[in-house]
């Protein structure tokens, strides 16, 4: 596969076009982090308000990934990916024209939908590559596309500076940053690529049918035990959205009148999801349908993969959102320098996520690979908790901190690759919905972690304007929480996750051999 990767023909061309689509969604999704302190200063926001905006950046991605998974299985990845890329221009332009905190929140909530684009490519890549190569293919898609967050960290400040000829916010140093123009431009580029993508890909290779479930209103399960498990794992989605509503009420975005309405909207969404699950599995519930053994799968597999994605991708989203400011305040660095150093966390994705998929392909046990990498990220975050002002100082201290960050990032990103080396092998016809659920749990983790991060300074007695010492201690505690969570999930991987059937087969479940594989 590696030898043919740069041929840009057949399935490899589809892989490259799809990871670029994912890359652009992440550029858009993370275009705020490197400019957060500038936006805060320009609009006079408090620390709690800008952190709330960061939480909003991942909030609606939770229901969006579930919904996108349904649409993906029904309409296919070509139409779904193109649509979300074109849509991204609207919230970018809305954010770029915002004049106060409330407008920022609305725009960022809409932008969080763009983060759902990732799950679309999982199904697209799975349609074009066989099980024995799925780990590396999905890893390349995820790793190279995920680099969009690092690209934002590396370039957004520079781009805002280049666009300053048309005006912008003047920093205390005298530099002018046109953060509005930079954010708007990312959305416009993404929309143009969406049109290009629509006319240059197909859902499947020639001669291969796109498998769809009979119903897409909810995930199809194959036993009553799994049905109750699915309902139970649906609860955290609503719970974390309620937490978000509470945060928005605390900072004044939701009033005494609108707060109950927001909670009511969450309740309606939860009811809609639950009814969709019941409707999809109606025949199973009534006892009219019994799945043959060869057609069954265990929902427990999905649940554990959801937990792995909380601790790897969920933590990544949280860390990428806070890391530029972390380096800026810990080492007293300029914004541009801090952004470049912070990008090292996501930069590792170029190698680590494909490496995680490749390891999963080659070791012979996708389960043990998942457990090992999850344990590694746990220990990595525990080491990162030791990075504090004074503990690492000077150029050598910064270098050590960056190396530690990159090592932790390797296990985080390769763990993501291992997770989605398993997802397409759970149940073929519902891959989109499984990917959507697992992906959504990554955002459940992100919102949970970011909420904890925003509250830690207050819990440590810092109030609304915490001292540098309180901020440093809260950062350390945050990384410690991430590490402990990773070690707990690693235990579940080693002792409860099962190896999927056909993990290293030539063909996917339900496929028949064709004379020539597309792209060969």
XYZ file of C-alpha atoms in Angstrom, residues 134-338:
205
model
C -8.016 -0.323 6.883
C -5.886 0.734 9.849
C -3.238 2.504 7.798
C -5.760 3.988 5.336
C -7.969 5.380 8.102
C -4.857 6.521 9.954
C -3.631 8.504 6.954
C -7.078 10.018 6.509
C -7.369 10.934 10.175
C -3.753 11.916 10.790
C -3.135 14.062 7.745
C -6.587 15.609 7.929
C -6.239 16.280 11.644
C -3.144 18.334 10.843
C -5.609 21.070 9.957
C -5.652 22.047 13.648
C -1.850 22.417 13.657
C -2.009 24.326 10.383
C -4.403 26.769 12.018
C -2.083 27.191 14.994
C 0.870 27.777 12.652
C -0.734 30.144 10.161
C -3.768 31.973 11.562
C -1.740 34.659 13.369
C 0.470 35.091 10.289
C -2.571 35.245 7.994
C -4.249 37.804 10.271
C -1.069 39.874 10.049
C -0.922 39.642 6.255
C -4.550 40.784 6.019
C -3.927 43.733 8.357
C -3.656 46.055 5.332
C -7.454 46.256 5.523
C -7.456 47.045 9.254
C -7.610 44.990 12.446
C -6.907 45.017 16.193
C -3.685 46.661 17.364
C -1.758 44.687 19.994
C 0.258 46.351 22.796
C 3.387 45.546 20.759
C 2.072 47.705 17.904
C 1.348 44.771 15.605
C -2.053 44.732 13.893
C -4.020 41.478 13.438
C -7.061 41.232 11.165
C -8.540 38.204 12.911
C -11.905 38.762 11.237
C -10.511 38.526 7.716
C -8.429 35.444 8.548
C -11.393 33.503 9.953
C -13.681 34.504 7.075
C -11.114 33.371 4.487
C -10.880 29.854 5.928
C -14.634 29.388 5.489
C -14.624 30.636 1.909
C -11.800 28.274 0.911
C -13.586 25.343 2.562
C -16.811 26.047 0.650
C -15.000 26.207 -2.694
C -13.329 22.862 -2.015
C -16.722 21.365 -1.161
C -17.906 22.080 -4.694
C -14.692 20.591 -6.114
C -15.046 17.459 -3.959
C -18.609 16.830 -5.120
C -17.545 16.615 -8.777
C -14.385 14.543 -8.240
C -15.250 11.544 -6.028
C -17.687 8.621 -5.963
C -19.038 6.763 -2.944
C -17.651 3.361 -3.935
C -15.234 1.822 -6.455
C -16.693 0.721 -9.805
C -18.754 -2.443 -9.550
C -19.277 -2.204 -5.783
C -22.671 -1.505 -4.171
C -23.057 0.977 -1.325
C -24.592 -0.974 1.579
C -27.329 0.839 3.493
C -29.314 -0.162 6.575
C -33.074 -0.547 6.144
C -33.669 2.292 8.620
C -31.374 5.142 9.646
C -33.387 6.886 12.387
C -31.237 5.142 15.003
C -28.513 2.522 15.282
C -29.618 -1.020 14.475
C -28.687 -3.513 17.216
C -29.018 -7.288 17.172
C -30.115 -8.212 20.708
C -32.300 -6.768 23.479
C -29.287 -6.546 25.766
C -27.603 -4.327 23.202
C -30.804 -2.294 22.810
C -30.770 -1.340 26.499
C -27.041 -0.681 26.309
C -27.565 1.679 23.371
C -30.271 3.584 25.238
C -27.978 3.909 28.228
C -25.065 5.223 26.163
C -27.441 7.777 24.637
C -27.909 9.491 28.022
C -24.453 11.160 28.260
C -25.143 13.045 25.007
C -28.107 14.825 26.601
C -26.326 15.212 29.939
C -23.325 16.999 28.463
C -25.563 19.302 26.415
C -27.320 20.208 29.671
C -23.909 21.026 31.143
C -23.265 23.310 28.194
C -26.608 25.046 28.750
C -25.683 25.536 32.391
C -22.340 27.091 31.389
C -24.070 29.452 28.970
C -26.512 30.448 31.696
C -23.666 31.105 34.158
C -21.972 33.558 31.776
C -25.236 35.317 30.968
C -25.825 34.092 27.396
C -28.947 32.235 28.502
C -31.367 34.209 30.664
C -33.864 33.008 33.252
C -36.395 32.843 30.431
C -34.270 31.140 27.758
C -32.404 28.670 30.009
C -35.463 26.404 30.489
C -36.136 26.607 26.757
C -32.600 25.419 26.022
C -32.983 22.511 28.453
C -36.319 21.726 26.794
C -34.623 21.635 23.389
C -32.083 19.142 24.763
C -34.912 17.018 26.157
C -36.677 17.045 22.779
C -33.463 16.001 21.040
C -32.999 13.161 23.530
C -36.603 12.048 22.978
C -36.095 12.215 19.201
C -32.956 10.079 19.473
C -34.648 7.558 21.747
C -37.695 7.282 19.496
C -35.426 6.807 16.480
C -33.676 3.916 18.224
C -37.006 2.342 19.175
C -38.415 2.769 15.657
C -35.335 1.267 14.005
C -35.336 -1.760 16.333
C -39.132 -2.157 16.585
C -39.230 -5.685 15.177
C -36.495 -6.803 17.579
C -38.333 -5.263 20.568
C -41.624 -6.940 19.616
C -39.873 -10.285 19.228
C -40.698 -10.526 15.523
C -37.070 -10.546 14.441
C -34.217 -12.782 15.556
C -30.819 -12.148 14.050
C -28.834 -15.197 12.926
C -25.539 -15.669 14.742
C -23.437 -14.619 11.750
C -25.318 -11.298 11.500
C -24.981 -10.282 15.141
C -22.527 -7.876 16.728
C -21.979 -6.800 20.337
C -22.812 -3.187 21.166
C -20.297 -3.464 24.003
C -17.627 -3.131 21.329
C -19.087 0.235 20.294
C -19.366 1.375 23.922
C -15.703 0.680 24.682
C -14.598 2.390 21.474
C -16.680 5.386 22.558
C -14.721 5.464 25.826
C -11.391 5.273 23.985
C -12.398 8.224 21.837
C -13.300 10.238 24.928
C -9.781 9.888 26.292
C -7.862 10.258 23.022
C -9.765 12.561 20.672
C -11.759 14.241 23.443
C -8.562 15.104 25.264
C -6.929 16.236 22.021
C -9.709 18.730 21.318
C -9.448 20.085 24.847
C -5.646 20.279 24.838
C -5.401 21.847 21.372
C -7.880 24.508 22.482
C -5.859 25.477 25.572
C -2.271 24.668 24.572
C -1.371 27.967 22.807
C -2.436 29.935 25.882
C -0.735 27.334 28.124
C 2.639 27.867 26.444
C 2.080 31.623 26.300
C 1.436 31.935 30.061
C 3.770 29.175 31.292
C 6.857 30.465 29.485
C 5.831 34.127 28.946
C 6.061 33.815 25.164
C 4.683 35.943 22.292
C 1.402 34.698 20.829
C 2.911 33.623 17.501
C 5.726 31.672 19.208
C 3.307 30.011 21.624
